[in-house]
Structures are given as structure tokens and as C-alpha cells.
PDB file of C-alpha atoms in Angstrom:
ATOM      1  CA  MET A1064      25.999 -24.182 -20.401  1.00 60.00           C
ATOM      2  CA  ASN A1065      24.146 -25.720 -17.484  1.00 69.00           C
ATOM      3  CA  ARG A1066      24.553 -22.508 -15.470  1.00 73.00           C
ATOM      4  CA  LEU A1067      23.009 -20.464 -18.285  1.00 73.00           C
ATOM      5  CA  LYS A1068      20.033 -22.813 -18.440  1.00 75.00           C
ATOM      6  CA  GLY A1069      19.565 -22.544 -14.676  1.00 74.00           C
ATOM      7  CA  LEU A1070      19.766 -18.740 -14.866  1.00 68.00           C
ATOM      8  CA  LYS A1071      17.127 -18.616 -17.603  1.00 74.00           C
ATOM      9  CA  GLN A1072      14.875 -20.876 -15.558  1.00 74.00           C
ATOM     10  CA  PHE A1073      15.378 -18.686 -12.479  1.00 69.00           C
ATOM     11  CA  PHE A1074      14.253 -15.566 -14.325  1.00 68.00           C
ATOM     12  CA  ALA A1075      11.348 -17.428 -15.948  1.00 69.00           C
ATOM     13  CA  GLU A1076       9.847 -18.317 -12.539  1.00 65.00           C
ATOM     14  CA  GLU A1077       7.345 -15.739 -11.341  1.00 62.00           C
ATOM     15  CA  GLU A1078       6.380 -17.162  -7.948  1.00 64.00           C
ATOM     16  CA  GLY A1079       8.116 -14.437  -5.964  1.00 64.00           C
ATOM     17  CA  MET A1080       6.862 -11.569  -8.091  1.00 67.00           C
ATOM     18  CA  GLY A1081       3.508 -11.433  -6.318  1.00 77.00           C
ATOM     19  CA  THR A1082       5.198 -10.883  -2.972  1.00 79.00           C
ATOM     20  CA  VAL A1083       7.462  -8.159  -4.348  1.00 82.00           C
ATOM     21  CA  GLU A1084       4.506  -6.377  -5.939  1.00 86.00           C
ATOM     22  CA  ILE A1085       2.503  -6.485  -2.707  1.00 88.00           C
ATOM     23  CA  ILE A1086       5.443  -5.112  -0.722  1.00 91.00           C
ATOM     24  CA  LEU A1087       5.896  -2.273  -3.234  1.00 93.00           C
ATOM     25  CA  ILE A1088       2.195  -1.396  -3.043  1.00 95.00           C
ATOM     26  CA  ILE A1089       2.350  -1.341   0.768  1.00 96.00           C
ATOM     27  CA  VAL A1090       5.440   0.894   0.682  1.00 96.00           C
ATOM     28  CA  VAL A1091       3.701   3.330  -1.672  1.00 97.00           C
ATOM     29  CA  LEU A1092       0.548   3.414   0.484  1.00 96.00           C
ATOM     30  CA  VAL A1093       2.512   3.969   3.697  1.00 96.00           C
ATOM     31  CA  SER A1094       4.481   6.753   2.006  1.00 97.00           C
ATOM     32  CA  LEU A1095       1.268   8.454   0.887  1.00 95.00           C
ATOM     33  CA  VAL A1096      -0.182   8.234   4.392  1.00 94.00           C
ATOM     34  CA  ILE A1097       2.978   9.756   5.858  1.00 95.00           C
ATOM     35  CA  LEU A1098       2.977  12.575   3.282  1.00 96.00           C
ATOM     36  CA  PHE A1099      -0.701  13.441   3.723  1.00 96.00           C
ATOM     37  CA  LYS A1100      -1.030  12.658   7.433  1.00 95.00           C
ATOM     38  CA  THR A1101      -2.296  16.104   8.445  1.00 95.00           C
ATOM     39  CA  GLN A1102      -4.854  16.269   5.650  1.00 95.00           C
ATOM     40  CA  ILE A1103      -6.134  12.767   6.435  1.00 93.00           C
ATOM     41  CA  THR A1104      -6.391  13.658  10.131  1.00 95.00           C
ATOM     42  CA  GLN A1105      -8.350  16.838   9.357  1.00 96.00           C
ATOM     43  CA  VAL A1106     -10.801  14.968   7.122  1.00 95.00           C
ATOM     44  CA  ALA A1107     -11.284  12.222   9.726  1.00 95.00           C
ATOM     45  CA  ASN A1108     -11.862  14.780  12.501  1.00 96.00           C
ATOM     46  CA  THR A1109     -14.406  16.623  10.383  1.00 96.00           C
ATOM     47  CA  ILE A1110     -16.281  13.418   9.643  1.00 96.00           C
ATOM     48  CA  PHE A1111     -16.323  12.383  13.308  1.00 94.00           C
ATOM     49  CA  LYS A1112     -17.566  15.833  14.364  1.00 94.00           C
ATOM     50  CA  LYS A1113     -20.429  15.593  11.859  1.00 93.00           C
ATOM     51  CA  ILE A1114     -21.306  12.112  13.089  1.00 92.00           C
ATOM     52  CA  THR A1115     -21.286  13.301  16.704  1.00 91.00           C
ATOM     53  CA  THR A1116     -23.437  16.361  16.093  1.00 91.00           C
ATOM     54  CA  GLN A1117     -25.904  14.511  13.894  1.00 90.00           C
ATOM     55  CA  SER A1118     -26.191  11.578  16.283  1.00 87.00           C
ATOM     56  CA  ASN A1119     -27.335  13.996  19.010  1.00 79.00           C
ATOM     57  CA  LYS A1120     -30.273  14.953  16.770  1.00 79.00           C
ATOM     58  CA  VAL A1121     -31.523  11.361  16.634  1.00 71.00           C
TER      59      VAL A1121
END
């Protein structure tokens, strides 16, 4: 009976859930970056080229 009460209390605690959620979000974000690496690189290069060409005008 005491074990069952301890098990219920263990599942009722939510202290560790924040850490698990943050880790899952980071894993999803890293996965998305890996999947769309080439597209992200192309967009970043385009933006930097525009900044470079427009900064020469100033």
C-alpha cells in the first residue's frame, strides 16, 4: 500500500517536466535546422549579399 502511495506521489510531481519539455523542443529545433540546412544557408547568404551591396551605397 505504501509503495502505491509513493508511486502516485511520484507521478503527481511535475518538477522534472519542464526540463523534459525544453529538451524535446531543442531536439525538434535541431532536427529542423539539420533538415533545412541548405535552405537556411541560401537565405542567410542572400541577406548578407544584400547587406554588403547596400552598405557600399551609404
